[in-house]
PDB file of C-alpha atoms in Angstrom:
ATOM      1  CA  ALA A  13      -4.708  18.015  -5.934  1.00  0.00           C
ATOM      2  CA  GLN A  14      -6.398  17.426  -2.574  1.00  0.00           C
ATOM      3  CA  ARG A  15      -7.172  13.787  -3.396  1.00  0.00           C
ATOM      4  CA  HIS A  16      -3.559  13.226  -4.476  1.00  0.00           C
ATOM      5  CA  GLU A  17      -2.326  14.699  -1.198  1.00  0.00           C
ATOM      6  CA  LEU A  18      -4.768  12.503   0.728  1.00  0.00           C
ATOM      7  CA  CYS A  19      -3.503   9.388  -1.053  1.00  0.00           C
ATOM      8  CA  GLU A  20       0.142  10.365  -0.590  1.00  0.00           C
ATOM      9  CA  ASP A  21      -0.458  11.025   3.103  1.00  0.00           C
ATOM     10  CA  MET A  22      -2.188   7.646   3.442  1.00  0.00           C
ATOM     11  CA  ALA A  23       0.742   5.845   1.804  1.00  0.00           C
ATOM     12  CA  GLN A  24       3.242   7.684   4.001  1.00  0.00           C
ATOM     13  CA  MET A  25       1.188   6.890   7.096  1.00  0.00           C
ATOM     14  CA  LEU A  26       1.039   3.177   6.256  1.00  0.00           C
ATOM     15  CA  THR A  27       4.775   2.669   5.702  1.00  0.00           C
ATOM     16  CA  GLU A  28       5.708   2.048   9.317  1.00  0.00           C
ATOM     17  CA  GLN A  29       2.618  -0.065   9.938  1.00  0.00           C
ATOM     18  CA  ALA A  30       3.336  -2.218   6.860  1.00  0.00           C
ATOM     19  CA  ALA A  31       6.984  -2.737   7.777  1.00  0.00           C
ATOM     20  CA  GLN A  32       6.048  -3.699  11.336  1.00  0.00           C
ATOM     21  CA  LEU A  33       3.351  -6.066  10.110  1.00  0.00           C
ATOM     22  CA  GLN A  34       5.780  -7.790   7.768  1.00  0.00           C
ATOM     23  CA  TRP A  35       8.336  -8.198  10.543  1.00  0.00           C
ATOM     24  CA  LYS A  36       5.773  -9.284  13.152  1.00  0.00           C
ATOM     25  CA  LEU A  37       4.007 -11.860  10.983  1.00  0.00           C
ATOM     26  CA  GLY A  38       7.028 -12.935   8.971  1.00  0.00           C
ATOM     27  CA  VAL A  39       5.055 -12.872   5.732  1.00  0.00           C
ATOM     28  CA  HIS A  40       6.038 -11.825   2.215  1.00  0.00           C
ATOM     29  CA  GLU A  41       5.773  -8.180   1.223  1.00  0.00           C
ATOM     30  CA  SER A  42       2.978  -8.934  -1.261  1.00  0.00           C
ATOM     31  CA  ASP A  43       0.895 -10.457   1.558  1.00  0.00           C
ATOM     32  CA  VAL A  44       1.296  -7.299   3.614  1.00  0.00           C
ATOM     33  CA  LEU A  45       0.329  -5.125   0.663  1.00  0.00           C
ATOM     34  CA  GLU A  46      -2.735  -7.279   0.004  1.00  0.00           C
ATOM     35  CA  ARG A  47      -3.817  -6.947   3.639  1.00  0.00           C
ATOM     36  CA  MET A  48      -3.309  -3.195   3.493  1.00  0.00           C
ATOM     37  CA  HIS A  49      -5.313  -3.017   0.279  1.00  0.00           C
ATOM     38  CA  ARG A  50      -8.210  -4.897   1.886  1.00  0.00           C
ATOM     39  CA  ALA A  51      -8.075  -2.548   4.861  1.00  0.00           C
ATOM     40  CA  ILE A  52      -8.339   0.627   2.778  1.00  0.00           C
ATOM     41  CA  SER A  53     -10.730  -0.682   0.094  1.00  0.00           C
ATOM     42  CA  GLY A  54     -14.484  -0.726   0.154  1.00  0.00           C
ATOM     43  CA  GLY A  55     -15.000   2.893   1.071  1.00  0.00           C
ATOM     44  CA  ALA A  56     -14.196   2.579   4.783  1.00  0.00           C
ATOM     45  CA  ALA A  57     -11.089   4.737   4.313  1.00  0.00           C
ATOM     46  CA  GLY A  58     -12.904   7.173   2.034  1.00  0.00           C
ATOM     47  CA  LEU A  59     -10.942   6.106  -1.041  1.00  0.00           C
ATOM     48  CA  SER A  60     -12.145   4.951  -4.427  1.00  0.00           C
ATOM     49  CA  GLU A  61     -10.803   1.611  -5.673  1.00  0.00           C
ATOM     50  CA  ALA A  62      -8.434   3.412  -8.050  1.00  0.00           C
ATOM     51  CA  GLU A  63      -7.139   5.540  -5.174  1.00  0.00           C
ATOM     52  CA  ALA A  64      -6.693   2.468  -2.965  1.00  0.00           C
ATOM     53  CA  VAL A  65      -4.633   0.785  -5.695  1.00  0.00           C
ATOM     54  CA  TRP A  66      -2.555   3.943  -6.112  1.00  0.00           C
ATOM     55  CA  VAL A  67      -1.895   4.050  -2.356  1.00  0.00           C
ATOM     56  CA  ILE A  68      -0.698   0.432  -2.402  1.00  0.00           C
ATOM     57  CA  LYS A  69       1.570   1.092  -5.395  1.00  0.00           C
ATOM     58  CA  ARG A  70       3.002   4.145  -3.645  1.00  0.00           C
ATOM     59  CA  LEU A  71       3.391   2.208  -0.391  1.00  0.00           C
ATOM     60  CA  ALA A  72       5.391  -0.461  -2.224  1.00  0.00           C
ATOM     61  CA  GLU A  73       7.595   2.249  -3.744  1.00  0.00           C
ATOM     62  CA  LEU A  74       8.184   3.902  -0.372  1.00  0.00           C
ATOM     63  CA  LEU A  75       9.188   0.592   1.192  1.00  0.00           C
ATOM     64  CA  ASP A  76      11.258  -0.411  -1.863  1.00  0.00           C
ATOM     65  CA  TRP A  77       9.133  -3.551  -2.178  1.00  0.00           C
ATOM     66  CA  PRO A  78       8.176  -5.077  -5.536  1.00  0.00           C
ATOM     67  CA  TRP A  79       4.664  -4.426  -6.731  1.00  0.00           C
ATOM     68  CA  PRO A  80       2.504  -7.478  -6.103  1.00  0.00           C
ATOM     69  CA  SER A  81       1.424  -9.393  -9.198  1.00  0.00           C
ATOM     70  CA  TRP A  82      -2.257  -8.967  -8.320  1.00  0.00           C
ATOM     71  CA  LEU A  83      -1.966  -5.285  -9.248  1.00  0.00           C
ATOM     72  CA  ASN A  84      -1.394  -6.448 -12.861  1.00  0.00           C
ATOM     73  CA  VAL A  85       0.532  -3.280 -13.645  1.00  0.00           C
ATOM     74  CA  PRO A  86       4.320  -3.317 -13.979  1.00  0.00           C
ATOM     75  CA  PRO A  87       6.254  -0.648 -12.087  1.00  0.00           C
ATOM     76  CA  ALA A  88       7.256   2.395 -14.106  1.00  0.00           C
TER      77      ALA A  88
END
């Protein structure tokens, strides 16, 4: 339950940053999500790879953005 809360909090925290990044750089949503994934992957954020993917999926949901194809999992 604690890990789920951590991941949910991370996704919530990244929503504003992702939206601003997309507006500032003028790039596609999937590019922003990929950048965010790189930023939170690799253990620097304290997340496993599965948790990092979950955060990105949740972030896309929160922003009402389509899931990027590189996730290889269709939205539910």
